[in-house]
PDB file of N, CA, C and O in Angstrom:
ATOM      1  N   MET A   1      23.479  -2.551   1.464  1.00 73.00           N
ATOM      2  CA  MET A   1      21.835  -1.756   1.114  1.00 73.00           C
ATOM      3  C   MET A   1      21.337  -0.425   2.129  1.00 73.00           C
ATOM      4  O   MET A   1      22.269  -0.311   3.454  1.00 73.00           O
ATOM      5  N   GLY A   2      21.620   0.337   1.513  1.00 85.00           N
ATOM      6  CA  GLY A   2      21.562   1.574   1.841  1.00 85.00           C
ATOM      7  C   GLY A   2      20.040   1.981   1.994  1.00 85.00           C
ATOM      8  O   GLY A   2      18.694   0.816   2.521  1.00 85.00           O
ATOM      9  N   ILE A   3      19.793   3.035   3.328  1.00 89.00           N
ATOM     10  CA  ILE A   3      18.362   3.388   3.421  1.00 89.00           C
ATOM     11  C   ILE A   3      17.375   3.686   2.763  1.00 89.00           C
ATOM     12  O   ILE A   3      16.588   3.067   2.814  1.00 89.00           O
ATOM     13  N   THR A   4      18.095   4.140   1.392  1.00 87.00           N
ATOM     14  CA  THR A   4      17.437   4.525   0.597  1.00 87.00           C
ATOM     15  C   THR A   4      15.785   3.081  -0.785  1.00 87.00           C
ATOM     16  O   THR A   4      14.863   3.035  -0.437  1.00 87.00           O
ATOM     17  N   GLU A   5      17.498   2.165   0.027  1.00 89.00           N
ATOM     18  CA  GLU A   5      16.974   0.633  -1.142  1.00 89.00           C
ATOM     19  C   GLU A   5      16.109   0.068   0.417  1.00 89.00           C
ATOM     20  O   GLU A   5      14.813  -0.295   0.144  1.00 89.00           O
ATOM     21  N   LEU A   6      16.293   0.600   1.362  1.00 90.00           N
ATOM     22  CA  LEU A   6      15.308  -0.638   2.625  1.00 90.00           C
ATOM     23  C   LEU A   6      13.547   0.251   2.594  1.00 90.00           C
ATOM     24  O   LEU A   6      13.166  -0.499   3.209  1.00 90.00           O
ATOM     25  N   ALA A   7      13.820   1.380   2.795  1.00 90.00           N
ATOM     26  CA  ALA A   7      12.695   2.442   2.391  1.00 90.00           C
ATOM     27  C   ALA A   7      11.715   1.857   1.495  1.00 90.00           C
ATOM     28  O   ALA A   7      10.836   1.949   1.715  1.00 90.00           O
ATOM     29  N   GLY A   8      12.410   1.699   0.462  1.00 89.00           N
ATOM     30  CA  GLY A   8      11.730   1.351  -1.027  1.00 89.00           C
ATOM     31  C   GLY A   8      11.276   0.036  -1.219  1.00 89.00           C
ATOM     32  O   GLY A   8       9.684  -0.325  -0.952  1.00 89.00           O
ATOM     33  N   ILE A   9      11.318  -0.908   0.090  1.00 92.00           N
ATOM     34  CA  ILE A   9      10.899  -2.174  -0.057  1.00 92.00           C
ATOM     35  C   ILE A   9       9.813  -2.611   1.249  1.00 92.00           C
ATOM     36  O   ILE A   9       9.069  -3.043   1.093  1.00 92.00           O
ATOM     37  N   ILE A  10      10.383  -1.507   2.484  1.00 92.00           N
ATOM     38  CA  ILE A  10       9.245  -1.076   3.034  1.00 92.00           C
ATOM     39  C   ILE A  10       7.979  -0.739   2.548  1.00 92.00           C
ATOM     40  O   ILE A  10       6.969  -1.312   2.663  1.00 92.00           O
ATOM     41  N   GLU A  11       8.519   0.393   1.552  1.00 92.00           N
ATOM     42  CA  GLU A  11       7.063   0.907   1.406  1.00 92.00           C
ATOM     43  C   GLU A  11       6.428  -0.802  -0.283  1.00 92.00           C
ATOM     44  O   GLU A  11       5.019  -0.372  -0.086  1.00 92.00           O
ATOM     45  N   LEU A  12       7.103  -1.030  -0.543  1.00 93.00           N
ATOM     46  CA  LEU A  12       6.944  -2.000  -1.107  1.00 93.00           C
ATOM     47  C   LEU A  12       5.871  -3.044  -0.545  1.00 93.00           C
ATOM     48  O   LEU A  12       4.612  -3.607  -0.874  1.00 93.00           O
ATOM     49  N   LEU A  13       6.387  -3.515   0.508  1.00 93.00           N
ATOM     50  CA  LEU A  13       5.411  -4.256   1.676  1.00 93.00           C
ATOM     51  C   LEU A  13       4.770  -3.917   1.865  1.00 93.00           C
ATOM     52  O   LEU A  13       3.103  -4.728   1.809  1.00 93.00           O
ATOM     53  N   ALA A  14       4.362  -2.678   2.705  1.00 93.00           N
ATOM     54  CA  ALA A  14       3.126  -1.836   2.922  1.00 93.00           C
ATOM     55  C   ALA A  14       2.536  -2.000   2.228  1.00 93.00           C
ATOM     56  O   ALA A  14       1.093  -1.977   1.752  1.00 93.00           O
ATOM     57  N   GLY A  15       2.577  -0.954   0.111  1.00 92.00           N
ATOM     58  CA  GLY A  15       1.666  -1.218  -0.335  1.00 92.00           C
ATOM     59  C   GLY A  15       1.095  -2.372  -0.950  1.00 92.00           C
ATOM     60  O   GLY A  15       0.008  -3.229  -0.892  1.00 92.00           O
ATOM     61  N   LEU A  16       1.896  -3.841  -0.743  1.00 92.00           N
ATOM     62  CA  LEU A  16       1.157  -5.096  -1.254  1.00 92.00           C
ATOM     63  C   LEU A  16       0.621  -5.334  -0.049  1.00 92.00           C
ATOM     64  O   LEU A  16      -0.780  -6.178  -0.402  1.00 92.00           O
ATOM     65  N   ILE A  17       0.729  -5.519   1.470  1.00 93.00           N
ATOM     66  CA  ILE A  17       0.048  -5.407   2.288  1.00 93.00           C
ATOM     67  C   ILE A  17      -2.016  -5.186   2.965  1.00 93.00           C
ATOM     68  O   ILE A  17      -2.687  -5.981   2.369  1.00 93.00           O
ATOM     69  N   ILE A  18      -1.802  -3.630   2.021  1.00 91.00           N
ATOM     70  CA  ILE A  18      -2.636  -3.104   1.769  1.00 91.00           C
ATOM     71  C   ILE A  18      -3.605  -3.626   0.530  1.00 91.00           C
ATOM     72  O   ILE A  18      -5.014  -3.526   0.997  1.00 91.00           O
ATOM     73  N   ASN A  19      -2.956  -3.971  -0.485  1.00 91.00           N
ATOM     74  CA  ASN A  19      -4.176  -4.402  -1.575  1.00 91.00           C
ATOM     75  C   ASN A  19      -4.802  -5.355  -1.266  1.00 91.00           C
ATOM     76  O   ASN A  19      -5.346  -6.024  -1.931  1.00 91.00           O
ATOM     77  N   VAL A  20      -3.881  -6.237  -0.357  1.00 92.00           N
ATOM     78  CA  VAL A  20      -4.363  -8.066  -0.064  1.00 92.00           C
ATOM     79  C   VAL A  20      -5.563  -8.073   0.557  1.00 92.00           C
ATOM     80  O   VAL A  20      -6.162  -9.201   0.472  1.00 92.00           O
ATOM     81  N   TRP A  21      -5.295  -7.282   2.029  1.00 92.00           N
ATOM     82  CA  TRP A  21      -6.017  -6.915   3.264  1.00 92.00           C
ATOM     83  C   TRP A  21      -6.941  -6.092   3.009  1.00 92.00           C
ATOM     84  O   TRP A  21      -6.856  -5.368   4.067  1.00 92.00           O
ATOM     85  N   ILE A  22      -7.637  -5.428   1.881  1.00 89.00           N
ATOM     86  CA  ILE A  22      -7.848  -4.034   1.658  1.00 89.00           C
ATOM     87  C   ILE A  22      -9.524  -4.181   2.583  1.00 89.00           C
ATOM     88  O   ILE A  22     -10.060  -3.127   2.980  1.00 89.00           O
ATOM     89  N   GLY A  23     -10.103  -5.084   2.667  1.00 87.00           N
ATOM     90  CA  GLY A  23     -11.338  -5.379   3.476  1.00 87.00           C
ATOM     91  C   GLY A  23     -11.243  -5.295   4.947  1.00 87.00           C
ATOM     92  O   GLY A  23     -11.782  -4.334   5.368  1.00 87.00           O
ATOM     93  N   ALA A  24     -10.136  -5.419   4.597  1.00 88.00           N
ATOM     94  CA  ALA A  24     -10.167  -5.434   6.674  1.00 88.00           C
ATOM     95  C   ALA A  24      -9.404  -4.194   7.216  1.00 88.00           C
ATOM     96  O   ALA A  24      -9.743  -3.605   8.438  1.00 88.00           O
ATOM     97  N   PHE A  25      -8.639  -3.664   6.112  1.00 85.00           N
ATOM     98  CA  PHE A  25      -8.483  -2.420   6.220  1.00 85.00           C
ATOM     99  C   PHE A  25      -9.473  -1.474   6.447  1.00 85.00           C
ATOM    100  O   PHE A  25      -9.356  -0.126   7.109  1.00 85.00           O
ATOM    101  N   GLY A  26     -10.251  -1.904   5.882  1.00 86.00           N
ATOM    102  CA  GLY A  26     -11.524  -0.620   5.596  1.00 86.00           C
ATOM    103  C   GLY A  26     -12.132  -0.923   6.534  1.00 86.00           C
ATOM    104  O   GLY A  26     -12.705   0.225   6.881  1.00 86.00           O
ATOM    105  N   ARG A  27     -13.186  -1.921   6.810  1.00 90.00           N
ATOM    106  CA  ARG A  27     -12.989  -2.080   8.278  1.00 90.00           C
ATOM    107  C   ARG A  27     -12.467  -1.267   9.302  1.00 90.00           C
ATOM    108  O   ARG A  27     -13.648  -0.998  10.544  1.00 90.00           O
ATOM    109  N   ILE A  28     -11.120  -1.598   9.411  1.00 88.00           N
ATOM    110  CA  ILE A  28     -10.290  -0.676  10.786  1.00 88.00           C
ATOM    111  C   ILE A  28     -10.601   0.374  10.631  1.00 88.00           C
ATOM    112  O   ILE A  28     -10.581   1.069  11.872  1.00 88.00           O
ATOM    113  N   ILE A  29      -9.935   1.417   9.162  1.00 86.00           N
ATOM    114  CA  ILE A  29      -9.727   2.162   8.896  1.00 86.00           C
ATOM    115  C   ILE A  29     -11.194   3.254   9.122  1.00 86.00           C
ATOM    116  O   ILE A  29     -11.697   4.831   9.419  1.00 86.00           O
ATOM    117  N   PHE A  30     -12.068   2.794   8.546  1.00 86.00           N
ATOM    118  CA  PHE A  30     -13.120   3.739   7.947  1.00 86.00           C
ATOM    119  C   PHE A  30     -14.555   3.143   8.841  1.00 86.00           C
ATOM    120  O   PHE A  30     -15.616   3.516   8.028  1.00 86.00           O
ATOM    121  N   LYS A  31     -14.626   2.041   9.462  1.00 87.00           N
ATOM    122  CA  LYS A  31     -15.429   1.505  10.226  1.00 87.00           C
ATOM    123  C   LYS A  31     -16.145   1.062   9.387  1.00 87.00           C
ATOM    124  O   LYS A  31     -17.137   0.693   9.674  1.00 87.00           O
ATOM    125  N   LYS A  32     -16.038   1.141   7.712  1.00 85.00           N
ATOM    126  CA  LYS A  32     -16.828   0.040   6.806  1.00 85.00           C
ATOM    127  C   LYS A  32     -16.438  -0.374   5.692  1.00 85.00           C
ATOM    128  O   LYS A  32     -15.033  -0.170   6.100  1.00 85.00           O
ATOM    129  N   ASP A  33     -16.883  -1.479   5.191  1.00 81.00           N
ATOM    130  CA  ASP A  33     -16.010  -1.565   4.097  1.00 81.00           C
ATOM    131  C   ASP A  33     -17.182  -1.601   2.893  1.00 81.00           C
ATOM    132  O   ASP A  33     -17.893  -2.511   2.203  1.00 81.00           O
ATOM    133  N   ASP A  34     -16.827  -0.572   2.271  1.00 86.00           N
ATOM    134  CA  ASP A  34     -17.944   0.120   0.655  1.00 86.00           C
ATOM    135  C   ASP A  34     -16.635   0.350  -0.465  1.00 86.00           C
ATOM    136  O   ASP A  34     -15.137   0.515  -0.170  1.00 86.00           O
ATOM    137  N   LYS A  35     -18.014   0.709  -1.295  1.00 88.00           N
ATOM    138  CA  LYS A  35     -16.596   0.939  -2.665  1.00 88.00           C
ATOM    139  C   LYS A  35     -16.292   2.033  -2.255  1.00 88.00           C
ATOM    140  O   LYS A  35     -14.361   2.135  -3.212  1.00 88.00           O
ATOM    141  N   THR A  36     -16.519   3.172  -1.883  1.00 87.00           N
ATOM    142  CA  THR A  36     -15.354   4.567  -1.407  1.00 87.00           C
ATOM    143  C   THR A  36     -14.104   4.580  -0.544  1.00 87.00           C
ATOM    144  O   THR A  36     -12.773   4.507  -1.158  1.00 87.00           O
ATOM    145  N   SER A  37     -14.718   3.099   0.636  1.00 86.00           N
ATOM    146  CA  SER A  37     -13.041   2.799   1.506  1.00 86.00           C
ATOM    147  C   SER A  37     -11.888   2.084   0.713  1.00 86.00           C
ATOM    148  O   SER A  37     -10.691   2.452   0.824  1.00 86.00           O
ATOM    149  N   ARG A  38     -12.578   1.416  -0.339  1.00 90.00           N
ATOM    150  CA  ARG A  38     -11.564   0.131  -1.406  1.00 90.00           C
ATOM    151  C   ARG A  38     -10.816   1.147  -2.361  1.00 90.00           C
ATOM    152  O   ARG A  38      -9.798   1.014  -2.558  1.00 90.00           O
ATOM    153  N   ILE A  39     -11.691   1.819  -2.658  1.00 91.00           N
ATOM    154  CA  ILE A  39     -11.192   3.006  -3.904  1.00 91.00           C
ATOM    155  C   ILE A  39     -10.140   4.008  -3.217  1.00 91.00           C
ATOM    156  O   ILE A  39      -8.883   3.526  -3.889  1.00 91.00           O
ATOM    157  N   VAL A  40      -9.974   4.040  -2.125  1.00 91.00           N
ATOM    158  CA  VAL A  40      -9.179   5.654  -1.082  1.00 91.00           C
ATOM    159  C   VAL A  40      -8.083   4.189  -0.445  1.00 91.00           C
ATOM    160  O   VAL A  40      -6.664   4.748  -1.338  1.00 91.00           O
ATOM    161  N   LEU A  41      -8.256   3.054  -0.078  1.00 91.00           N
ATOM    162  CA  LEU A  41      -6.857   1.637  -0.026  1.00 91.00           C
ATOM    163  C   LEU A  41      -6.273   1.438  -1.439  1.00 91.00           C
ATOM    164  O   LEU A  41      -4.947   1.271  -1.230  1.00 91.00           O
ATOM    165  N   ARG A  42      -6.896   0.976  -2.313  1.00 93.00           N
ATOM    166  CA  ARG A  42      -6.322   0.636  -3.551  1.00 93.00           C
ATOM    167  C   ARG A  42      -5.412   1.978  -4.632  1.00 93.00           C
ATOM    168  O   ARG A  42      -4.609   1.807  -4.520  1.00 93.00           O
ATOM    169  N   ILE A  43      -5.716   3.138  -4.337  1.00 94.00           N
ATOM    170  CA  ILE A  43      -5.091   4.392  -4.346  1.00 94.00           C
ATOM    171  C   ILE A  43      -3.825   4.491  -3.834  1.00 94.00           C
ATOM    172  O   ILE A  43      -2.720   4.462  -4.224  1.00 94.00           O
ATOM    173  N   LEU A  44      -3.897   4.133  -2.359  1.00 93.00           N
ATOM    174  CA  LEU A  44      -2.225   4.461  -1.869  1.00 93.00           C
ATOM    175  C   LEU A  44      -2.202   3.398  -1.904  1.00 93.00           C
ATOM    176  O   LEU A  44      -0.471   3.231  -1.851  1.00 93.00           O
ATOM    177  N   GLY A  45      -2.398   1.774  -1.983  1.00 92.00           N
ATOM    178  CA  GLY A  45      -1.580   0.817  -2.163  1.00 92.00           C
ATOM    179  C   GLY A  45      -0.770   0.655  -2.896  1.00 92.00           C
ATOM    180  O   GLY A  45       0.441   0.557  -3.576  1.00 92.00           O
ATOM    181  N   VAL A  46      -1.194   1.332  -4.645  1.00 94.00           N
ATOM    182  CA  VAL A  46      -1.077   0.816  -5.497  1.00 94.00           C
ATOM    183  C   VAL A  46       0.510   2.577  -6.040  1.00 94.00           C
ATOM    184  O   VAL A  46       1.268   2.325  -6.341  1.00 94.00           O
ATOM    185  N   PHE A  47       0.102   3.112  -5.489  1.00 95.00           N
ATOM    186  CA  PHE A  47       1.218   4.625  -5.114  1.00 95.00           C
ATOM    187  C   PHE A  47       2.130   3.866  -3.986  1.00 95.00           C
ATOM    188  O   PHE A  47       3.904   4.242  -5.000  1.00 95.00           O
ATOM    189  N   LEU A  48       2.274   3.492  -3.081  1.00 92.00           N
ATOM    190  CA  LEU A  48       3.529   2.928  -2.443  1.00 92.00           C
ATOM    191  C   LEU A  48       4.338   1.441  -3.422  1.00 92.00           C
ATOM    192  O   LEU A  48       4.901   1.248  -2.940  1.00 92.00           O
ATOM    193  N   LEU A  49       3.414   0.686  -3.983  1.00 93.00           N
ATOM    194  CA  LEU A  49       4.040  -0.052  -4.638  1.00 93.00           C
ATOM    195  C   LEU A  49       4.892   0.764  -5.431  1.00 93.00           C
ATOM    196  O   LEU A  49       6.053   0.475  -5.959  1.00 93.00           O
ATOM    197  N   ILE A  50       3.796   1.634  -6.772  1.00 93.00           N
ATOM    198  CA  ILE A  50       4.863   2.721  -7.777  1.00 93.00           C
ATOM    199  C   ILE A  50       6.358   2.900  -7.117  1.00 93.00           C
ATOM    200  O   ILE A  50       7.810   3.073  -7.498  1.00 93.00           O
ATOM    201  N   ASN A  51       5.804   3.550  -5.960  1.00 92.00           N
ATOM    202  CA  ASN A  51       7.206   4.607  -5.468  1.00 92.00           C
ATOM    203  C   ASN A  51       8.091   3.359  -4.682  1.00 92.00           C
ATOM    204  O   ASN A  51       9.092   3.710  -5.097  1.00 92.00           O
ATOM    205  N   GLY A  52       7.642   1.965  -4.024  1.00 91.00           N
ATOM    206  CA  GLY A  52       8.595   1.661  -3.490  1.00 91.00           C
ATOM    207  C   GLY A  52       9.366   0.476  -4.210  1.00 91.00           C
ATOM    208  O   GLY A  52      10.411   0.525  -4.613  1.00 91.00           O
ATOM    209  N   ILE A  53       8.821   0.224  -5.707  1.00 91.00           N
ATOM    210  CA  ILE A  53       9.831  -0.241  -7.089  1.00 91.00           C
ATOM    211  C   ILE A  53      10.943   0.422  -7.018  1.00 91.00           C
ATOM    212  O   ILE A  53      11.883   0.511  -7.691  1.00 91.00           O
ATOM    213  N   SER A  54      10.239   1.826  -7.831  1.00 91.00           N
ATOM    214  CA  SER A  54      11.315   2.664  -8.496  1.00 91.00           C
ATOM    215  C   SER A  54      12.564   2.952  -6.907  1.00 91.00           C
ATOM    216  O   SER A  54      13.559   3.187  -7.470  1.00 91.00           O
ATOM    217  N   ARG A  55      11.632   3.240  -5.776  1.00 88.00           N
ATOM    218  CA  ARG A  55      12.962   3.407  -5.207  1.00 88.00           C
ATOM    219  C   ARG A  55      13.723   2.285  -4.205  1.00 88.00           C
ATOM    220  O   ARG A  55      15.230   2.432  -4.056  1.00 88.00           O
ATOM    221  N   ALA A  56      13.660   0.975  -4.781  1.00 85.00           N
ATOM    222  CA  ALA A  56      14.310  -0.002  -4.193  1.00 85.00           C
ATOM    223  C   ALA A  56      14.931  -0.534  -5.394  1.00 85.00           C
ATOM    224  O   ALA A  56      15.970  -0.937  -4.928  1.00 85.00           O
ATOM    225  N   PHE A  57      14.926  -0.410  -6.675  1.00 85.00           N
ATOM    226  CA  PHE A  57      15.371  -1.050  -7.784  1.00 85.00           C
ATOM    227  C   PHE A  57      15.940   0.414  -8.484  1.00 85.00           C
ATOM    228  O   PHE A  57      16.290  -0.073  -8.964  1.00 85.00           O
ATOM    229  N   HIS A  58      15.956   1.538  -8.181  1.00 79.00           N
ATOM    230  CA  HIS A  58      16.353   2.416  -9.310  1.00 79.00           C
ATOM    231  C   HIS A  58      15.963   2.574 -10.111  1.00 79.00           C
ATOM    232  O   HIS A  58      16.383   2.614 -11.490  1.00 79.00           O
ATOM    233  N   VAL A  59      14.402   2.694 -10.126  1.00 68.00           N
ATOM    234  CA  VAL A  59      13.621   2.137 -11.864  1.00 68.00           C
ATOM    235  C   VAL A  59      13.668   4.033 -12.205  1.00 68.00           C
ATOM    236  O   VAL A  59      12.790   5.105 -11.668  1.00 68.00           O
TER     237      VAL A  59
END
């Protein structure tokens, strides 16, 4: 397993963690849990998931 696959797995896990605990991260990062902070975190999490899948599995 090379560095590229390892980076992809880390991105995949980070995206999954962000999407699962989105409310907690919204309160920590933005000091509030509202619709705008959830949208920003959701976009970031989905972006990391897509990049992680493509990088880890060479899709």
